[in-house]
């Protein structure tokens, strides 16, 4: 067949010279594509005599195969070259020293819990812990919370699926069940705090469904409300490291204390920035009161002989106040930038002599 050898040489050269995948594909189409030169030659087969066709046909097929192989070989060579180029340009020096910021930080909740513990330990309070999954009796009944009390409503409380006998567990709604567990186990006198996680169905700028409280309790023969007031004032002064923090004791009601008081702290929220000790706003930080005689007798402690105070304080709240964190939700979003900004050095343990602040 005329010119087959010229055609072969021209196409093989074009393929060998293709400098990238695009050029190679163009060369492939020009040679053995549907409208390529080899295809055009194949169309001429129909016009040939059978004898001519007998030699031209196999020759064209062989050429098509040879060109196909050349394209594949060139493609592989180009791929190798591209890889070599990437390896050359994208290399990484694994002997570089690590970036300096490799240390984690302590979450403000952990920090504040440590601070609170240090202050109360100095006043002779031990630390007790309870479970986050409680039963109705410890979370409500033993604390003199009647079945129809609003805090027992489904709306606020996360209940677990009921058992066959109808009883069910709850995610504790406060740290007060630790009062019950400690009194039952240890009797009186006791003096402890109990920090930990609690759960309520609530979500806005100052409420999250999981948050933290610290319970405090002191039971002895002659403890009065004056001791409660002094203890809380000492705590607040030490915690905020200032003398002019203003507290407001507001008469209130809790089923497990009588009398009861809620305690607010004076603050301002100007321009989204929270300041304590000044301004016209009050932020509630705790509930407190004298332990109800029924709570004591529910724990087999004689209320004629023993009395004392209890309080429950929001750890997240006082962390927000002390460190000027305006939105509680950020505490639990695990945003690395937030943690780096508000986190604390894990090596600075708060003590009364070394400093309570971060
Ligand atoms: N348990 C109460 C609450 O969560 C706080 C509290 C504790 C009040 C102890 C009085 C005594 O709101």
JSON list of C-alpha atoms and ligand atoms in Angstrom, two decimals, residues 139 143 145 173-177 179 198 200 211 213-217 228 252-262 284-291 309-314, ligand 1:
[
{"chain": "A", "resi": 139, "resn": "UNK", "atom": "CA", "xyz": [-32.39, 13.11, 92.67]},
{"chain": "A", "resi": 143, "resn": "UNK", "atom": "CA", "xyz": [-34.53, 15.84, 98.72]},
{"chain": "A", "resi": 145, "resn": "UNK", "atom": "CA", "xyz": [-39.13, 17.22, 96.05]},
{"chain": "A", "resi": 173, "resn": "UNK", "atom": "CA", "xyz": [-30.54, 17.66, 87.34]},
{"chain": "A", "resi": 174, "resn": "UNK", "atom": "CA", "xyz": [-28.33, 19.00, 90.11]},
{"chain": "A", "resi": 175, "resn": "UNK", "atom": "CA", "xyz": [-25.48, 17.90, 92.37]},
{"chain": "A", "resi": 176, "resn": "UNK", "atom": "CA", "xyz": [-27.80, 17.76, 95.40]},
{"chain": "A", "resi": 177, "resn": "UNK", "atom": "CA", "xyz": [-28.21, 13.94, 95.27]},
{"chain": "A", "resi": 179, "resn": "UNK", "atom": "CA", "xyz": [-25.91, 15.34, 99.73]},
{"chain": "A", "resi": 198, "resn": "UNK", "atom": "CA", "xyz": [-25.57, 18.04, 85.65]},
{"chain": "A", "resi": 200, "resn": "UNK", "atom": "CA", "xyz": [-31.33, 20.00, 82.10]},
{"chain": "A", "resi": 211, "resn": "UNK", "atom": "CA", "xyz": [-23.48, 22.10, 82.66]},
{"chain": "A", "resi": 213, "resn": "UNK", "atom": "CA", "xyz": [-22.42, 22.65, 89.53]},
{"chain": "A", "resi": 214, "resn": "UNK", "atom": "CA", "xyz": [-20.61, 22.41, 92.79]},
{"chain": "A", "resi": 215, "resn": "UNK", "atom": "CA", "xyz": [-22.63, 21.37, 95.78]},
{"chain": "A", "resi": 216, "resn": "UNK", "atom": "CA", "xyz": [-21.55, 22.41, 99.25]},
{"chain": "A", "resi": 217, "resn": "UNK", "atom": "CA", "xyz": [-22.75, 21.00, 102.54]},
{"chain": "A", "resi": 228, "resn": "UNK", "atom": "CA", "xyz": [-23.43, 29.98, 105.27]},
{"chain": "A", "resi": 252, "resn": "UNK", "atom": "CA", "xyz": [-36.24, 31.91, 97.74]},
{"chain": "A", "resi": 253, "resn": "UNK", "atom": "CA", "xyz": [-37.65, 28.43, 97.93]},
{"chain": "A", "resi": 254, "resn": "UNK", "atom": "CA", "xyz": [-36.10, 25.00, 97.53]},
{"chain": "A", "resi": 255, "resn": "UNK", "atom": "CA", "xyz": [-37.88, 21.90, 98.82]},
{"chain": "A", "resi": 256, "resn": "UNK", "atom": "CA", "xyz": [-34.65, 20.68, 100.45]},
{"chain": "A", "resi": 257, "resn": "UNK", "atom": "CA", "xyz": [-33.76, 23.86, 102.37]},
{"chain": "A", "resi": 258, "resn": "UNK", "atom": "CA", "xyz": [-35.63, 26.03, 104.86]},
{"chain": "A", "resi": 259, "resn": "UNK", "atom": "CA", "xyz": [-35.10, 28.93, 104.87]},
{"chain": "A", "resi": 260, "resn": "UNK", "atom": "CA", "xyz": [-33.70, 29.25, 101.34]},
{"chain": "A", "resi": 261, "resn": "UNK", "atom": "CA", "xyz": [-31.79, 32.01, 99.58]},
{"chain": "A", "resi": 262, "resn": "UNK", "atom": "CA", "xyz": [-30.62, 32.55, 96.07]},
{"chain": "A", "resi": 284, "resn": "UNK", "atom": "CA", "xyz": [-27.60, 34.42, 89.88]},
{"chain": "A", "resi": 285, "resn": "UNK", "atom": "CA", "xyz": [-24.73, 32.13, 90.81]},
{"chain": "A", "resi": 286, "resn": "UNK", "atom": "CA", "xyz": [-26.13, 29.83, 93.45]},
{"chain": "A", "resi": 287, "resn": "UNK", "atom": "CA", "xyz": [-29.01, 28.51, 95.49]},
{"chain": "A", "resi": 288, "resn": "UNK", "atom": "CA", "xyz": [-28.61, 27.85, 99.18]},
{"chain": "A", "resi": 289, "resn": "UNK", "atom": "CA", "xyz": [-30.29, 27.45, 102.53]},
{"chain": "A", "resi": 290, "resn": "UNK", "atom": "CA", "xyz": [-30.50, 25.53, 105.78]},
{"chain": "A", "resi": 291, "resn": "UNK", "atom": "CA", "xyz": [-30.91, 21.81, 105.15]},
{"chain": "A", "resi": 309, "resn": "UNK", "atom": "CA", "xyz": [-26.39, 24.50, 105.35]},
{"chain": "A", "resi": 310, "resn": "UNK", "atom": "CA", "xyz": [-26.16, 23.49, 101.71]},
{"chain": "A", "resi": 311, "resn": "UNK", "atom": "CA", "xyz": [-25.61, 25.35, 98.49]},
{"chain": "A", "resi": 312, "resn": "UNK", "atom": "CA", "xyz": [-25.41, 24.57, 94.80]},
{"chain": "A", "resi": 313, "resn": "UNK", "atom": "CA", "xyz": [-23.37, 26.88, 92.57]},
{"chain": "A", "resi": 314, "resn": "UNK", "atom": "CA", "xyz": [-23.04, 27.04, 88.78]},
{"chain": "B", "resi": 1, "resn": "LIG", "atom": "N1", "xyz": [-29.96, 22.14, 93.75]},
{"chain": "B", "resi": 1, "resn": "LIG", "atom": "C1", "xyz": [-30.32, 23.53, 93.57]},
{"chain": "B", "resi": 1, "resn": "LIG", "atom": "C2", "xyz": [-30.35, 23.85, 92.09]},
{"chain": "B", "resi": 1, "resn": "LIG", "atom": "O1", "xyz": [-29.85, 23.12, 91.31]},
{"chain": "B", "resi": 1, "resn": "LIG", "atom": "C3", "xyz": [-29.33, 24.43, 94.22]},
{"chain": "B", "resi": 1, "resn": "LIG", "atom": "C4", "xyz": [-29.28, 24.28, 95.70]},
{"chain": "B", "resi": 1, "resn": "LIG", "atom": "C5", "xyz": [-28.42, 23.40, 96.30]},
{"chain": "B", "resi": 1, "resn": "LIG", "atom": "C6", "xyz": [-30.11, 25.05, 96.51]},
{"chain": "B", "resi": 1, "resn": "LIG", "atom": "C7", "xyz": [-28.37, 23.28, 97.69]},
{"chain": "B", "resi": 1, "resn": "LIG", "atom": "C8", "xyz": [-30.09, 24.94, 97.87]},
{"chain": "B", "resi": 1, "resn": "LIG", "atom": "C9", "xyz": [-29.23, 24.06, 98.45]},
{"chain": "B", "resi": 1, "resn": "LIG", "atom": "O2", "xyz": [-30.88, 24.86, 91.68]}
]
